[in-house]
XYZ file of C-alpha atoms in Angstrom:
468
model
C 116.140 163.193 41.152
C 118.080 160.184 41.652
C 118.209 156.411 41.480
C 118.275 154.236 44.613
C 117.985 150.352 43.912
C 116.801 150.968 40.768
C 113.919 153.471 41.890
C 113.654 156.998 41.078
C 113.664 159.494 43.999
C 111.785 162.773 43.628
C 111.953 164.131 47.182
C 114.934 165.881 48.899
C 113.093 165.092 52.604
C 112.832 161.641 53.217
C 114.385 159.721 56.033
C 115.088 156.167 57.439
C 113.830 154.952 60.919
C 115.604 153.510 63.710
C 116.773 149.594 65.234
C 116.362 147.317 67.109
C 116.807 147.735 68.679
C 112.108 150.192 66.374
C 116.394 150.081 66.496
C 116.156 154.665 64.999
C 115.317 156.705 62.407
C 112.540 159.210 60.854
C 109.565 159.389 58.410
C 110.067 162.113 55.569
C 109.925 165.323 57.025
C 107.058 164.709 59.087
C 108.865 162.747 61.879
C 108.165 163.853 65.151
C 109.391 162.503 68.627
C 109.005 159.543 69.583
C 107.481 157.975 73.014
C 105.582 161.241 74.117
C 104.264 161.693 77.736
C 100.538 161.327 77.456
C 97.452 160.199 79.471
C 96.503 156.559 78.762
C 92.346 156.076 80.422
C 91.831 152.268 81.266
C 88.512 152.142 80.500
C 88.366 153.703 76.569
C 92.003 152.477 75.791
C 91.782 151.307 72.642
C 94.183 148.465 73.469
C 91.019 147.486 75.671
C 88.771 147.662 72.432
C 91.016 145.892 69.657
C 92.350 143.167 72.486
C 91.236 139.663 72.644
C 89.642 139.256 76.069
C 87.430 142.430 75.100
C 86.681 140.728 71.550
C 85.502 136.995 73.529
C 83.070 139.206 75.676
C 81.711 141.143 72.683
C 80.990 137.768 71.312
C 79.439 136.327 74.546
C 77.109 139.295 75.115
C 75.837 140.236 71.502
C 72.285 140.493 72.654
C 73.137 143.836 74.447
C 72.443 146.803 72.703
C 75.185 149.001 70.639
C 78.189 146.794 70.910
C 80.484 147.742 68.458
C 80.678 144.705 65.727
C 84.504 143.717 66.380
C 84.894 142.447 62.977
C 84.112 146.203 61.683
C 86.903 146.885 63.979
C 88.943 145.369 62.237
C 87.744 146.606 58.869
C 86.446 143.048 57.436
C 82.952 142.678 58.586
C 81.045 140.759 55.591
C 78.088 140.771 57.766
C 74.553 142.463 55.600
C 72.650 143.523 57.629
C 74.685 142.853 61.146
C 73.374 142.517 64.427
C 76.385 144.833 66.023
C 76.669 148.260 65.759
C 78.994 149.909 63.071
C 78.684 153.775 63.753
C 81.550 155.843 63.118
C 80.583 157.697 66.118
C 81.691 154.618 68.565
C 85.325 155.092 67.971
C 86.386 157.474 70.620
C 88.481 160.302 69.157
C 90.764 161.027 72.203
C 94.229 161.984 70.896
C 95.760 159.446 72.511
C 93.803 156.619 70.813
C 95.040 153.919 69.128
C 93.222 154.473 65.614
C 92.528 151.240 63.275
C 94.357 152.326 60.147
C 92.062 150.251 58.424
C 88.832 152.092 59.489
C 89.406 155.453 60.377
C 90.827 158.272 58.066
C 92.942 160.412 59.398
C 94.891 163.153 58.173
C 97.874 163.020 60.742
C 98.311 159.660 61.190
C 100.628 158.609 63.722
C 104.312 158.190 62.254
C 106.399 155.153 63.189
C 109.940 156.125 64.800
C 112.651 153.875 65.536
C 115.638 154.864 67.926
C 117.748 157.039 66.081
C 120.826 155.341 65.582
C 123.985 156.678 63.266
C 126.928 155.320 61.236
C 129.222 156.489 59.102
C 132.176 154.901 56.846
C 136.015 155.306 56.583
C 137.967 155.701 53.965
C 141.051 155.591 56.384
C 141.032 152.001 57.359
C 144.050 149.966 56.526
C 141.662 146.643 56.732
C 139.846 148.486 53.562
C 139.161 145.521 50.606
C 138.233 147.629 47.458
C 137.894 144.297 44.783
C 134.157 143.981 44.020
C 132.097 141.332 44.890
C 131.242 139.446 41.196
C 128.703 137.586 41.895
C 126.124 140.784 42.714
C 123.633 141.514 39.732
C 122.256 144.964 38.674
C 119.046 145.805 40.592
C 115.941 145.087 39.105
C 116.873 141.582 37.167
C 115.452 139.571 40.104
C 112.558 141.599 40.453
C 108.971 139.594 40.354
C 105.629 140.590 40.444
C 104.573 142.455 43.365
C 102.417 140.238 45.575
C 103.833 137.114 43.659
C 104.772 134.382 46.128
C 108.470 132.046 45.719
C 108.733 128.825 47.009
C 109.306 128.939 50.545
C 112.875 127.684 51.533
C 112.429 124.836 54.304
C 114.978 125.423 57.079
C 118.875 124.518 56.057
C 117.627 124.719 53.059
C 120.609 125.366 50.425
C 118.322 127.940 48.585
C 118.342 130.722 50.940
C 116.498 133.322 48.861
C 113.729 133.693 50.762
C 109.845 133.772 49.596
C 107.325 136.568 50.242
C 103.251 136.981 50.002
C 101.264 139.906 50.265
C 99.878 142.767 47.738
C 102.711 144.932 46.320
C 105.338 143.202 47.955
C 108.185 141.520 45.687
C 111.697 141.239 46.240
C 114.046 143.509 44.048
C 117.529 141.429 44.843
C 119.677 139.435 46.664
C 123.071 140.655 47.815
C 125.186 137.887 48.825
C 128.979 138.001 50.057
C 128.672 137.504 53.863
C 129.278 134.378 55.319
C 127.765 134.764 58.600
C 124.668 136.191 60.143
C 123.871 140.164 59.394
C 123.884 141.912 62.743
C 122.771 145.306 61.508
C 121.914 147.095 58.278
C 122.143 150.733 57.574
C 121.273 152.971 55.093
C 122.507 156.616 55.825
C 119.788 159.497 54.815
C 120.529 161.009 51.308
C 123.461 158.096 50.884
C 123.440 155.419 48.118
C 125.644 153.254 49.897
C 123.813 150.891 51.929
C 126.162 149.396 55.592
C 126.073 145.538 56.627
C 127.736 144.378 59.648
C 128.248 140.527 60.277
C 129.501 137.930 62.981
C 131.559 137.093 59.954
C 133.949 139.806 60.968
C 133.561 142.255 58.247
C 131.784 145.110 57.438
C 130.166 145.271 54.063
C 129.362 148.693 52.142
C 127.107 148.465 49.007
C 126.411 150.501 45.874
C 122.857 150.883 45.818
C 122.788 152.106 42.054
C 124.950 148.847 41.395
C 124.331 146.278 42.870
C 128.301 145.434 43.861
C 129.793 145.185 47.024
C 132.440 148.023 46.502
C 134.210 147.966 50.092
C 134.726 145.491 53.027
C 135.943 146.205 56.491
C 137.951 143.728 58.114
C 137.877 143.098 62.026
C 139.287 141.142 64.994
C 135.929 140.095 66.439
C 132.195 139.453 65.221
C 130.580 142.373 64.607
C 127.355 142.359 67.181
C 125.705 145.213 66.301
C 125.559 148.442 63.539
C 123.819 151.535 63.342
C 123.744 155.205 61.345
C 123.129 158.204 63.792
C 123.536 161.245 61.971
C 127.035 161.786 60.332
C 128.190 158.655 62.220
C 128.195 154.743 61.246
C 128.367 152.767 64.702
C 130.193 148.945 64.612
C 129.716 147.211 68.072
C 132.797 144.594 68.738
C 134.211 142.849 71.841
C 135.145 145.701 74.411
C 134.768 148.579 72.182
C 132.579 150.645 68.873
C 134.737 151.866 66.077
C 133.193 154.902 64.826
C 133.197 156.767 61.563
C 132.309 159.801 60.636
C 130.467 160.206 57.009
C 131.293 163.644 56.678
C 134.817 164.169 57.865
C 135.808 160.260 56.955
C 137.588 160.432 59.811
C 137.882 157.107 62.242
C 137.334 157.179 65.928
C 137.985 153.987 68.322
C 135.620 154.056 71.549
C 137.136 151.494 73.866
C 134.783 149.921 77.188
C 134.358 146.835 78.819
C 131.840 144.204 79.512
C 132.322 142.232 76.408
C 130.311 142.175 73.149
C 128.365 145.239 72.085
C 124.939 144.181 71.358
C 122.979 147.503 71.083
C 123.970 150.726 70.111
C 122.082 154.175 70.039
C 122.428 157.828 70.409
C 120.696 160.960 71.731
C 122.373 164.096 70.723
C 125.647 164.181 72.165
C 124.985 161.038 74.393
C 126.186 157.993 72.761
C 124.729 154.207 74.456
C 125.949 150.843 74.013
C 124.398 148.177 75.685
C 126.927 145.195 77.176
C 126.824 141.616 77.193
C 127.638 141.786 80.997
C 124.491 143.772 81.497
C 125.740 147.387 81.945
C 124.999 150.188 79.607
C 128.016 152.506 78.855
C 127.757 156.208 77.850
C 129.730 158.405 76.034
C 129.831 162.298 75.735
C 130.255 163.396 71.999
C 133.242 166.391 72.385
C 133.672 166.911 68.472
C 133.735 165.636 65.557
C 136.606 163.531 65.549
C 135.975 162.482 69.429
C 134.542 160.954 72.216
C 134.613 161.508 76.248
C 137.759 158.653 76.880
C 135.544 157.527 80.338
C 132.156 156.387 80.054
C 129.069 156.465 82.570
C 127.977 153.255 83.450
C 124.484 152.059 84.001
C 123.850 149.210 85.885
C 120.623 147.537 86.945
C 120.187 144.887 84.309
C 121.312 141.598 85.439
C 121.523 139.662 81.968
C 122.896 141.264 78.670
C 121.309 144.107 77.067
C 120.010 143.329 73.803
C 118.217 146.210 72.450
C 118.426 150.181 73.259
C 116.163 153.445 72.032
C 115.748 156.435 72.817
C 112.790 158.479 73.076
C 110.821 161.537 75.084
C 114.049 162.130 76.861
C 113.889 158.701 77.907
C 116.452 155.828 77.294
C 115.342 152.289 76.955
C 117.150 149.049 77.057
C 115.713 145.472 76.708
C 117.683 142.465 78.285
C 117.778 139.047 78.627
C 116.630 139.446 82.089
C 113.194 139.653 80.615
C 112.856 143.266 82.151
C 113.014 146.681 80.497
C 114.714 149.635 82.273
C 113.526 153.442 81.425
C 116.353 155.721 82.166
C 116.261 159.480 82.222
C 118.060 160.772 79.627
C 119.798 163.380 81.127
C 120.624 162.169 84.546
C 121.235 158.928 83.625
C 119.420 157.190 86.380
C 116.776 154.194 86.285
C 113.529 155.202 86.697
C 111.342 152.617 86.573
C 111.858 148.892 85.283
C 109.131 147.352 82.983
C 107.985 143.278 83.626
C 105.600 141.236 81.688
C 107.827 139.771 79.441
C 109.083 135.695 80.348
C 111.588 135.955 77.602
C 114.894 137.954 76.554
C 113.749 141.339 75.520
C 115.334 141.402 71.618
C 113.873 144.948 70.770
C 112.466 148.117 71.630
C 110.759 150.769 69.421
C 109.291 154.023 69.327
C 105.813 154.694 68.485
C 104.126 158.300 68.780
C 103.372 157.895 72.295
C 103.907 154.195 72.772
C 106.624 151.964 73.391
C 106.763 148.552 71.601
C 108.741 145.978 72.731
C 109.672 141.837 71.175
C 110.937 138.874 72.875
C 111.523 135.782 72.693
C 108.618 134.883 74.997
C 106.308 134.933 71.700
C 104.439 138.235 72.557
C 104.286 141.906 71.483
C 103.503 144.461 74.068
C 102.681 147.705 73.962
C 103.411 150.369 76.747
C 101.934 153.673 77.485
C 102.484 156.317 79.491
C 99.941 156.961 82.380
C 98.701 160.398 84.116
C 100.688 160.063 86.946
C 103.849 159.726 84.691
C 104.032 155.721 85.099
C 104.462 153.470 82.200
C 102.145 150.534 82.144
C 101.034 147.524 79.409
C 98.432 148.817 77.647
C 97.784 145.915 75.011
C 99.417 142.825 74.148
C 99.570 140.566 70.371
C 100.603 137.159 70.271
C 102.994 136.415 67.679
C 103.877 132.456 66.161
C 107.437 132.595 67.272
C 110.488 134.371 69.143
C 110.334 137.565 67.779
C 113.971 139.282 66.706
C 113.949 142.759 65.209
C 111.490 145.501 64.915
C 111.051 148.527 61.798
C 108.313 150.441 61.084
C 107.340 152.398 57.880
C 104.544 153.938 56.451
C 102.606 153.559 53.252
C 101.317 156.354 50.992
C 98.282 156.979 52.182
C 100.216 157.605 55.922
C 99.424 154.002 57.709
C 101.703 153.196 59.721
C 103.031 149.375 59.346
C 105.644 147.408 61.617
C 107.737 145.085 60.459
C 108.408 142.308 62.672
C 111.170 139.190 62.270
C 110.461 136.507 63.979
C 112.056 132.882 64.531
C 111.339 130.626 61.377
C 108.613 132.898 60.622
C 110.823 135.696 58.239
C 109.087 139.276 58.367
C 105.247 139.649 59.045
C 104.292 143.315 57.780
C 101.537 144.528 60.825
C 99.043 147.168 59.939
C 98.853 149.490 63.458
C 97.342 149.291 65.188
C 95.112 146.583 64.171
C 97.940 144.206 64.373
C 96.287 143.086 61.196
C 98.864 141.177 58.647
C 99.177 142.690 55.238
C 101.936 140.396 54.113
C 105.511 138.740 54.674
C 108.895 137.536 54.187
C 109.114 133.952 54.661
C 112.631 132.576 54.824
C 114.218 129.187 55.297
C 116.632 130.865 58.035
C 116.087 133.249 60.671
C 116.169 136.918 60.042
C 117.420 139.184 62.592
C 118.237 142.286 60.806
C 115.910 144.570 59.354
C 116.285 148.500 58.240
C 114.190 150.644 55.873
C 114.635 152.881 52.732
C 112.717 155.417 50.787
C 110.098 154.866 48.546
C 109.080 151.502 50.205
C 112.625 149.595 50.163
C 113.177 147.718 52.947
C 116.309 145.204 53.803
C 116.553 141.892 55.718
C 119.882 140.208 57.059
C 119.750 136.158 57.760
C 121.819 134.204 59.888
C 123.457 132.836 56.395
C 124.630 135.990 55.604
C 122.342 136.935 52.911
C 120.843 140.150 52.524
C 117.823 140.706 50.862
C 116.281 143.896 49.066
C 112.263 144.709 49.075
C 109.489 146.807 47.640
C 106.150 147.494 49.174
C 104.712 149.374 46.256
C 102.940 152.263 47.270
C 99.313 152.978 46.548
C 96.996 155.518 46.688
C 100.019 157.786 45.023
C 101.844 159.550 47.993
C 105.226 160.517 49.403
C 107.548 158.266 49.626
C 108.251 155.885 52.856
C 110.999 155.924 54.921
C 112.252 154.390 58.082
C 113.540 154.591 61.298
């Protein structure tokens, strides 16, 4: 047993999820792989039965018999007696359903899976800082009640500790010391030292048991993006990663082209990074200590890629051409390209057998994979804003929840599939980093440079959550 932000760990087998860019990680030890072929049926998809357009016709045609009450749907009918239907026995119970969370037990609930992504730290780097930031506080003395809402920070505001609502949510501290926006936030599995990258051109490294900033990483250029995958720690710059390896400490430059690394991810030995001219470069993993010195290039997208996962032997990358590109993993080749979206694509994510994806066009949409091996939009949520980042968790009694950061909106915590919110992060700037602990820690990164730590306190007594 040991102590991670001030919260006792009892399990050896818990994991974090992925990133945006989803970004990629696990659930304890009951992660499985993400974005699974499977057969999605138009007519009983439950996208079709939790969607709007389905709900409006519901509404328009109540006289007809056994229609399904769409309020019990969503598990808050208050209705006694009600003139809809709410059987048990209406819910199809096709494997590939989408099952409301909130109505239906079940004891293999879906996990959420980001893109695995992995980073490690080095001990070896001249630009190494070791004086401690002063200004951190232990964990814990900033704690308030769970579910107890702070004033909300107006935009610009000079108070940029951000306010929350929702049961069993509180904030546990702030970590300040950046002066720029957070790009990416990592947390390796079984570490207590907890990565932030920044466009202030530093890397960040964190005592979780203290509170203190107790390294910084110095850089040429803004740090665009940062990930963990495996024993490595991933920092995206202009024209190349650095890379270092947790286990051996042992730093590794990966030099390319195309300008600022904005998405990184990896697949076994296949490392990604996604380009601000548009092209995905690849990498070949050759040891421990290396990289292949020429990478693959994958071209198709014709604006910058913003967002990369992996998943089902599948690569892929979001882009602010609106368009998403599925890649085979092995080959390397485009395989079909994904539209719907008006707006850059800012993440991608994992999900059992669906693919999630944000932009900034204000929507959420969900893709499945059909019979005939085709991806398609199988539902769609509207959110308030441009949405940023994607995580996902899940809560003790195995619901899965998304966490989604949107513009001036903070982090809205989504019950899935319901879409349904069960709280959020409301900040005065925006938040574009996200990542997830164990035991219901989560982190955010605004474009001030603060970092913030979270609880969702579990209930119903379970294992502990994790993310991807």
């Amino acid at each position: 047993m040991f102590k991670l932000w001030g919260v006792e760990l009892k399990g050896q087998s818990w994991w974090i999820l992925l990133s945006s860019n989803f970004g990629t990680r696990s659930i304890n030890s009951m992660a499985t792989e993400a974005a699974k072929r499977f057969s999605v049926k138009t007519d009983t998809s439950v996208f079709k039965r939790l969607g709007r357009g389905n709900q409006e016709n519901i509404a328009r045609s109540h006289q007809v018999k056994n229609l399904v009450c769409k309020y019990w749907l969503e598990g808050r009918c208050t209705r006694n007696p009600c003139k809809f239907k709410h059987p048990d026995q209406t819910i199809s119970k096709s494997k590939y359903a989408w099952k409301n969370p909130n109505t239906l037990k079940s004891e293999n609930s879906p996990p959420i899976e980001k893109p695995r992504t992995k980073f490690s730290k080095n001990k070896e780097n001249s630009n190494l800082n070791q004086n401690v930031h002063k200004s951190q506080h232990k964990l814990l003395t900033n704690e308030v009640n769970p579910g107890q809402s702070k004033s909300i920070p107006k935009k610009n505001s000079k108070n940029l500790h951000p306010g929350f609502y929702g049961k069993g949510l509180s904030m546990v501290t702030p970590l300040e010391g950046h002066t720029k926006a957070i790009t990416g936030i990592a947390l390796p599995s079984g570490s207590n030292k907890l990565f932030c990258g920044s466009k202030d051109k530093s890397l960040r490294v964190w005592d979780c048991n203290s509170g203190q900033c107790g390294a910084v990483f110095a850089f040429d250029d803004e740090c665009g993006s940062l990930v963990n995958e495996g024993q490595w720690i991933f920092v995206g710059l202009r024209d190349m990663i650095k890379a270092w390896n947790l286990n051996t400490q042992h730093e590794v430059i990966i030099r390319g082209s195309g300008g600022q690394v904005n998405a990184i991810t990896m697949f076994e030995d296949v490392l990604c990074s996604g380009m601000e001219d548009g092209i995905i470069l690849s990498w070949k993993s050759t040891s421990e200590r290396s990289f292949s010195a020429v990478a693959t290039s994958l071209k198709g997208h014709t604006g910058p890629v913003l967002s990369l996962v992996f998943g089902a032997k599948k690569l892929y990358s979001g882009s602010a051409d609106n368009t998403i590109r599925v890649w085979d993993a092995e080959t390397l080749e485009c395989i079909q390209v994904l539209s719907g979206h008006s707006g850059d694509v800012t993440t991608v994510l994992c999900w059992d057998q669906y693919l999630l994806s944000g932009s900034l066009d204000k929507k959420i949409r969900v893709w499945g994979e059909t019979e005939n091996g085709n991806i398609e939009e199988v539902y769609q949520h509207n959110v308030d804003d441009d949405v940023f980042a994607f995580c996902g968790m899940h809560d003790a009694e195995g619901k899965p929840i998304l966490l989604c950061s949107c513009k001036d909106n903070g982090v809205c915590l989504y019950d899935l599939p319901s879409f349904v919110e069960r709280g959020r992060v409301v900040s005065g700037r925006d938040i574009q980093a996200i990542q997830v602990g164990p035991d219901g820690l989560f982190f955010t990164g605004d474009e001030a440079g603060l970092i913030s730590v979270w609880k969702l306190t579990l209930t119903g007594g379970g294992e502990s959550l994790c993310k991807s």
